[in-house]
Short mmCIF file of C-alpha atoms in Angstrom, two decimals:
data_model
loop_
_atom_site.label_atom_id
_atom_site.label_comp_id
_atom_site.label_asym_id
_atom_site.label_seq_id
_atom_site.Cartn_x
_atom_site.Cartn_y
_atom_site.Cartn_z
CA MET R 237 0.00 0.00 0.00
CA LYS R 238 1.30 3.45 -0.96
CA ALA R 239 2.17 5.78 1.92
CA ILE R 240 0.06 8.94 2.27
CA GLU R 241 2.07 12.12 1.80
CA ARG R 242 2.04 14.34 4.88
CA LEU R 243 0.57 17.75 4.09
CA PRO R 244 0.92 20.98 6.08
CA PHE R 245 -1.86 21.69 8.58
CA ARG R 246 -4.85 23.40 6.99
CA GLN R 247 -8.41 24.42 7.79
CA TRP R 248 -11.28 25.22 5.43
CA ALA R 249 -14.64 26.93 5.23
CA ASP R 250 -17.17 27.05 2.41
CA ILE R 251 -19.00 30.34 1.98
CA ASN R 252 -22.13 30.62 -0.18
CA ARG R 253 -23.93 33.84 -1.02
CA THR R 254 -27.36 34.35 -2.55
CA GLU R 255 -29.80 37.24 -2.55
CA LYS R 256 -31.31 35.80 0.69
CA PHE R 257 -28.32 34.73 2.80
CA ILE R 258 -24.62 34.12 3.27
CA SER R 259 -23.74 30.75 4.78
CA ILE R 260 -20.36 29.97 6.27
CA GLU R 261 -19.64 26.35 6.99
CA PRO R 262 -16.55 24.67 8.45
CA LEU R 263 -15.10 21.81 6.44
CA SER R 264 -12.73 19.10 7.61
CA GLY R 265 -10.51 16.57 5.93
CA TYR R 266 -7.01 16.05 4.61
CA ARG R 267 -6.73 16.49 0.84
CA ARG R 268 -10.50 16.81 0.41
CA ALA R 269 -12.43 19.33 2.46
CA LEU R 270 -15.75 17.79 3.50
CA ARG R 271 -18.79 18.68 5.58
CA GLU R 272 -19.03 17.42 9.13
CA ASP R 273 -21.99 15.29 10.25
CA ASP R 274 -23.31 17.96 12.63
CA GLY R 275 -24.30 20.28 9.76
CA HIS R 276 -22.97 23.33 11.62
CA ALA R 277 -23.29 26.50 9.54
CA ILE R 278 -23.42 30.21 10.30
CA TYR R 279 -26.10 32.15 8.40
CA LEU R 280 -25.92 35.89 7.87
CA MET R 281 -27.89 38.42 5.87
CA PRO R 282 -26.31 39.42 2.53
CA ASP R 283 -25.70 42.96 3.84
CA ALA R 284 -23.77 41.78 6.92
CA THR R 285 -20.82 43.98 7.87
CA ASN R 286 -17.29 43.03 6.93
CA ALA R 287 -16.54 42.51 10.62
CA ALA R 288 -19.49 40.09 11.00
CA LEU R 289 -18.45 38.19 7.87
CA GLY R 290 -14.85 37.94 8.98
CA GLU R 291 -15.79 36.85 12.50
CA ALA R 292 -18.02 34.08 11.09
CA VAL R 293 -15.23 32.87 8.78
CA LEU R 294 -12.75 32.82 11.68
CA GLN R 295 -15.23 30.81 13.78
CA ALA R 296 -15.73 28.32 10.95
CA LEU R 297 -11.99 27.94 10.37
CA ASP R 298 -11.48 27.35 14.11
CA LYS R 299 -14.09 24.56 13.99
CA SER R 300 -12.47 22.90 10.94
CA ARG R 301 -10.55 19.68 11.64
CA PHE R 302 -7.41 18.47 9.87
CA ILE R 303 -7.96 14.70 9.78
CA TRP R 304 -5.26 12.12 9.13
CA PRO R 305 -7.18 9.62 6.91
CA PRO R 306 -5.96 6.38 8.54
CA ASP R 307 -7.26 7.65 11.90
CA GLU R 308 -10.84 8.32 10.74
CA ARG R 309 -11.54 6.29 7.59
CA GLU R 310 -15.31 6.51 8.16
CA PHE R 311 -15.17 10.30 7.76
CA PHE R 312 -14.15 9.83 4.11
CA ALA R 313 -16.86 7.23 3.30
CA ALA R 314 -18.91 8.10 0.21
CA ASP R 315 -22.28 7.38 1.89
CA ARG R 316 -21.48 9.77 4.74
CA ILE R 317 -20.35 12.49 2.33
CA MET R 318 -23.49 12.20 0.18
CA LEU R 319 -25.76 12.30 3.24
CA THR R 320 -24.18 15.52 4.55
CA GLU R 321 -24.60 17.15 1.12
CA GLN R 322 -28.27 16.13 0.96
CA ASN R 323 -28.90 17.37 4.49
CA TRP R 324 -27.34 20.77 3.71
CA HIS R 325 -29.54 21.18 0.62
CA LYS R 326 -32.70 20.20 2.51
CA ASP R 327 -31.90 22.61 5.34
CA VAL R 328 -31.18 25.61 3.11
CA VAL R 329 -34.15 25.03 0.78
CA ARG R 330 -36.47 24.78 3.81
CA ARG R 331 -34.87 27.62 5.80
CA TYR R 332 -35.08 30.14 2.94
CA ALA R 333 -38.23 28.82 1.22
CA TYR R 334 -36.66 27.99 -2.12
CA LYS R 335 -39.04 26.00 -4.29
CA THR R 336 -36.32 23.91 -5.93
CA LYS R 337 -32.61 23.22 -5.75
CA ARG R 338 -32.28 25.06 -9.08
CA ASP R 339 -33.79 28.20 -7.48
CA LEU R 340 -31.27 27.94 -4.66
CA TYR R 341 -28.30 27.85 -7.04
CA LYS R 342 -29.67 30.31 -9.61
CA ASN R 343 -27.82 33.36 -8.26
CA MET R 344 -25.46 31.68 -5.80
CA ASN R 345 -21.78 32.53 -5.52
CA TRP R 346 -19.39 30.13 -3.79
CA VAL R 347 -15.91 30.63 -2.41
CA ARG R 348 -13.69 28.40 -0.28
CA ALA R 349 -11.45 29.83 2.42
CA LYS R 350 -8.32 27.95 3.47
CA ARG R 351 -6.03 28.80 6.38
CA SER R 352 -2.57 27.26 6.17
CA GLU R 353 1.08 28.22 6.60
CA GLY R 354 0.38 31.72 7.91
CA LYS R 355 -2.06 32.72 5.13
CA ILE R 356 -5.77 32.76 4.48
CA SER R 357 -6.66 32.22 0.83
CA ILE R 358 -10.17 32.60 -0.57
CA ARG R 359 -10.81 30.94 -3.91
CA PRO R 360 -13.83 31.96 -6.01
CA HIS R 361 -15.70 29.61 -8.34
CA GLN R 362 -17.61 29.82 -11.59
CA ARG R 363 -21.21 28.58 -11.56
CA ARG R 364 -22.13 26.03 -14.24
CA ASP R 365 -25.50 25.43 -15.89
CA LYS R 366 -26.46 22.45 -13.72
CA PRO R 367 -27.34 23.30 -10.08
CA GLY R 368 -24.44 22.59 -7.75
CA GLU R 369 -21.82 22.26 -10.49
CA TRP R 370 -18.84 24.61 -10.27
CA LEU R 371 -15.46 25.23 -11.85
CA TRP R 372 -12.44 26.48 -9.97
CA LEU R 373 -11.36 29.83 -11.35
CA SER R 374 -7.69 30.32 -12.20
CA PRO R 375 -5.32 30.66 -9.23
CA ASP R 376 -4.72 34.36 -10.05
CA GLN R 377 -8.36 35.04 -9.03
CA LYS R 378 -7.64 33.80 -5.50
CA VAL R 379 -7.54 36.42 -2.73
CA VAL R 380 -4.67 35.79 -0.29
CA ILE R 381 -4.06 37.70 2.93
CA PRO R 382 -1.74 37.05 5.88
CA GLU R 383 -3.38 35.00 8.64
CA THR R 384 -5.21 37.51 10.77
CA CYS R 385 -7.60 37.96 13.67
CA ASP R 386 -8.79 41.26 12.10
CA ALA R 387 -12.34 40.25 11.24
CA ALA R 388 -13.07 43.37 9.16
CA ALA R 389 -9.98 42.80 6.98
CA LEU R 390 -10.99 39.18 6.42
CA GLY R 391 -14.57 40.22 5.61
CA SER R 392 -13.26 42.73 3.08
CA ALA R 393 -11.11 40.02 1.45
CA LEU R 394 -14.17 37.75 1.32
CA ARG R 395 -16.22 40.43 -0.47
CA LEU R 396 -13.38 40.86 -3.00
CA ALA R 397 -13.38 37.10 -3.66
CA PHE R 398 -17.18 37.14 -4.14
CA ASP R 399 -16.75 39.97 -6.66
CA ARG R 400 -14.44 37.66 -8.65
CA CYS R 401 -17.01 34.84 -8.87
CA GLU R 402 -18.48 34.20 -12.31
#
């Protein structure tokens, strides 16, 4: 069996924005960043202040776990991953009264924040035609700032990354 390459410590958060909400959700994993079973997410209004956005992202990153795969194989099981995705969709569609999953994704922007090696990087995505399908934008679209506890600065960087979404 091939040995797993040791990666530097990292933490992730997925941030989604629509006309009704901004959700910030901690992710855990090793190479893949995945939802936790508890479905923890922070929901804010789209006009939340930069400080509120940044504080929510910092909270989500703090909750993110860096998991060595041999220690928690069940975390990476396909059935568990699919169930957490389905539960997130059900919760958001119900919470914000979307009629369909397509309505939810219609005007959604998605970025992923990663904290590692003294930096926080926020990578925007391009929405595809099918609901829930995305493309990573080129690395030069990524917003990178030094690791910070300045919530307003992080919130400002997040807004810049959302502006780069397509």
